[in-house]
Amino acid sequence: MATSIDRAKHIKYWQRCFTSYLPSPYTANDSTRLTFAYFIVSALDLLSAPLTPQDRSSIRSWVLSLQHPQGGFCGSPTHMLAGQHSTKASANLAATFFALLLLGVAAETDDEAAAAFAGVERRKLLRWMKKLQREDGSFGQVLWDGEAVGGRDMRHSYLASCIRWMLRGDAKEGDSARGEGEEDDIDVDGIIHHVRHTQTYDGGVAEASDHESHAGYAYCAIGALYMLDRPPCSTSSSHSSSAVDRGVPDRAALVRFLVHRQFNYLAKEEEEDDDEDNENFVETRLGEVSLENGCTHVGWNGRWNKKADTCYCWWVAGTLSMVGSFHAVNILPSRAYLLDITQQRIGGFSKYAGGHPDLYHSYLGLAALALTGDEDLKELDVGLCCSRETVRKIQLAREGLLRECADGRAERGRGEFWRSIQEQA
C-alpha cells in the first residue's frame, strides 16, 4: 500500500503538460484553455517545481492578453473579439477566477507578487461582475446584450465570491479612500439568500431545493459563503464564518449528506463492471469506514448511487473542512484509494480505476492529498483550492493594485487641481 505520492513522476507529468501540446481530446475544451493553464501551473506550485523567469513572464503576458475591454477575462484567445468593443463578448466568471489565480501563482518574489495584478482593470471587472448578479442573488456566467445568462449554477456564486475577495478584500473598509462604494460591490445578502434556498431534503445542495443534491454544488455553496466574510489578509485554513451560519439552514444534515458520500471500494467488483454509471457496490454504515475494520480503500461519490470518482475526495473533504467537520470522516482509507487506485504510473490521477490521467482529476487528486497534509505537497488553502503561498501572493497583488489605483487617482486629482489653477490665471 502506497503511503505518499510519487512526486518525481507527478512533476514529469505536469511538466509534459506545460511544455508540449495536450492530447487531441482536449481540443473540444479550447474555450477553457485558461482553466487548464491554471491546473498545470498550480500543480507544479503544489509540487514545488519552479518555473523559469521566462515562463512566468510569458504566463503573465498571455493571461493579460485575455482581458476583455469591458471587464473580466475570456477563456482562450479564440474567444477574444480582437479590436471589437462589443457587449456580445465571452468574458466569463470561471475564466476571470482562474486568470487572477494564475497571475498570483506565476509570481515568484514578493516584489513580483505586489505587481501581479498590475494591468488588471479592477473597477471595470467589479462592475462587470455586479451586472452578472440577478435579483434573486444568483449569478449568470456571461453577459449577453447586457443580460446575465447561464443558469443559476452554484459554481457561479462561488466564483463571484472568490473574485470579490481577491480584488476587494474587505469591502466594508476603505471604500471611500479607493473612490468606490456599494455601487461597485455585489449584493452579499443576495448571495446568502440564494444559497440558503438550495439545500435539499437530504441535506445536500443543488441548483434549487427540489433538484438532485450534489457534492460539487455543496462545495461551491459553502465556498461562496465562506469567502464572503473571509478576513482580507488571512492565509489561515479556516475562519468562523457568519455567512455560512446564515446560509445553511441545517448544517447537521449537510454534514450527514457529505459523510455518506464515502463507501468501501471493492476492486474485484469494479473491474467486472462495464457500466461506468452503475450504482455503488457497498453502502457502508457510518463508523464502519476505517482501516481497523478491514476497509482499506474508501472511494467518494458526488451523488447517491454513483461510482467512486477521484475529484469527490476533494469536493467532499474540502466542504467538510470549511464547516469545521473534517474530523467526521476517516481520511486514511481515502488517501489509500487515491494513492493505490487512481494514481497513475506515469504521474497524474485518473477519474476512476483503469482510466487515463487527465488535468482536472490530476489536479484535484493533488488538492485532496494536500488537504490531508501530504508532506510532499505545499499546504493548501481550502477556500481557493491553491497553495497557501499563492494566497499570500494574491493578498500582496491586491494591496499593490489598490495602491496603484489610489496613486492614479491622486495623480489625476493633482492634474485637475493644476488645470483649474491655470484656467483661473
PDB file of C-alpha atoms in Angstrom, residues 1-10 47 265 291 296-300 309-311 313 331-354 361-362 364-377:
ATOM      1  CA  MET A   1       0.000   0.000   0.000  1.00  0.00           C
ATOM      2  CA  ALA A   2       1.433   3.369  -1.023  1.00  0.00           C
ATOM      3  CA  THR A   3       1.834   5.951   1.727  1.00  0.00           C
ATOM      4  CA  SER A   4       2.784   9.004  -0.346  1.00  0.00           C
ATOM      5  CA  ILE A   5       2.643  10.318  -3.885  1.00  0.00           C
ATOM      6  CA  ASP A   6       5.348   9.537  -6.414  1.00  0.00           C
ATOM      7  CA  ARG A   7       6.429  13.182  -6.554  1.00  0.00           C
ATOM      8  CA  ALA A   8       9.002  12.801  -9.327  1.00  0.00           C
ATOM      9  CA  LYS A   9       6.513  11.149 -11.687  1.00  0.00           C
ATOM     10  CA  HIS A  10       3.847  13.755 -10.955  1.00  0.00           C
ATOM     11  CA  LEU A  47       4.785  20.073  -6.047  1.00  0.00           C
ATOM     12  CA  TYR A 265     -14.129   0.332  -2.589  1.00  0.00           C
ATOM     13  CA  LEU A 291      -8.672   0.760   8.354  1.00  0.00           C
ATOM     14  CA  THR A 296      -8.512  -0.302   3.377  1.00  0.00           C
ATOM     15  CA  HIS A 297      -9.751   1.796   0.442  1.00  0.00           C
ATOM     16  CA  VAL A 298     -12.574   4.306   0.573  1.00  0.00           C
ATOM     17  CA  GLY A 299     -13.949   5.975  -2.527  1.00  0.00           C
ATOM     18  CA  TRP A 300     -16.188   9.029  -2.662  1.00  0.00           C
ATOM     19  CA  ASP A 309     -14.550   9.416  -8.500  1.00  0.00           C
ATOM     20  CA  THR A 310     -11.195  10.988  -7.637  1.00  0.00           C
ATOM     21  CA  CYS A 311     -12.468  14.564  -7.671  1.00  0.00           C
ATOM     22  CA  CYS A 313     -12.330  13.266  -2.424  1.00  0.00           C
ATOM     23  CA  ILE A 331      -9.260  10.114   5.844  1.00  0.00           C
ATOM     24  CA  LEU A 332      -6.567   7.376   5.780  1.00  0.00           C
ATOM     25  CA  PRO A 333      -8.594   4.896   3.660  1.00  0.00           C
ATOM     26  CA  SER A 334      -9.423   7.768   1.307  1.00  0.00           C
ATOM     27  CA  ARG A 335      -5.730   8.551   0.865  1.00  0.00           C
ATOM     28  CA  ALA A 336      -5.171   4.864   0.157  1.00  0.00           C
ATOM     29  CA  TYR A 337      -7.830   4.956  -2.565  1.00  0.00           C
ATOM     30  CA  LEU A 338      -6.116   7.885  -4.309  1.00  0.00           C
ATOM     31  CA  LEU A 339      -2.589   6.549  -3.927  1.00  0.00           C
ATOM     32  CA  ASP A 340      -3.281   2.893  -4.780  1.00  0.00           C
ATOM     33  CA  ILE A 341      -6.252   3.020  -7.138  1.00  0.00           C
ATOM     34  CA  THR A 342      -6.297   6.219  -9.206  1.00  0.00           C
ATOM     35  CA  GLN A 343      -2.667   7.415  -9.004  1.00  0.00           C
ATOM     36  CA  GLN A 344      -1.080   6.598 -12.357  1.00  0.00           C
ATOM     37  CA  ARG A 345       2.339   5.106 -13.062  1.00  0.00           C
ATOM     38  CA  ILE A 346       3.148   7.925 -15.474  1.00  0.00           C
ATOM     39  CA  GLY A 347       2.017  10.560 -12.978  1.00  0.00           C
ATOM     40  CA  GLY A 348      -1.322  12.245 -12.519  1.00  0.00           C
ATOM     41  CA  PHE A 349      -4.624  10.741 -11.396  1.00  0.00           C
ATOM     42  CA  SER A 350      -7.454   9.195 -13.349  1.00  0.00           C
ATOM     43  CA  LYS A 351     -11.131   9.742 -12.700  1.00  0.00           C
ATOM     44  CA  TYR A 352     -11.596   6.126 -11.628  1.00  0.00           C
ATOM     45  CA  ALA A 353      -9.719   2.832 -11.648  1.00  0.00           C
ATOM     46  CA  GLY A 354      -8.362   1.864 -15.048  1.00  0.00           C
ATOM     47  CA  HIS A 361      -8.734  14.855 -11.804  1.00  0.00           C
ATOM     48  CA  SER A 362      -4.958  15.010 -11.549  1.00  0.00           C
ATOM     49  CA  LEU A 364      -7.988  17.733  -7.627  1.00  0.00           C
ATOM     50  CA  GLY A 365      -6.290  14.493  -6.607  1.00  0.00           C
ATOM     51  CA  LEU A 366      -3.265  16.532  -5.550  1.00  0.00           C
ATOM     52  CA  ALA A 367      -5.532  19.046  -3.812  1.00  0.00           C
ATOM     53  CA  ALA A 368      -7.262  16.312  -1.819  1.00  0.00           C
ATOM     54  CA  LEU A 369      -3.946  14.854  -0.684  1.00  0.00           C
ATOM     55  CA  ALA A 370      -2.563  18.304   0.153  1.00  0.00           C
ATOM     56  CA  LEU A 371      -5.649  18.958   2.278  1.00  0.00           C
ATOM     57  CA  THR A 372      -4.768  15.881   4.343  1.00  0.00           C
ATOM     58  CA  GLY A 373      -1.294  17.284   4.995  1.00  0.00           C
ATOM     59  CA  ASP A 374       0.779  15.287   2.499  1.00  0.00           C
ATOM     60  CA  GLU A 375       4.444  16.025   3.225  1.00  0.00           C
ATOM     61  CA  ASP A 376       5.370  16.074  -0.472  1.00  0.00           C
ATOM     62  CA  LEU A 377       2.939  18.912  -1.223  1.00  0.00           C
TER      63      LEU A 377
END
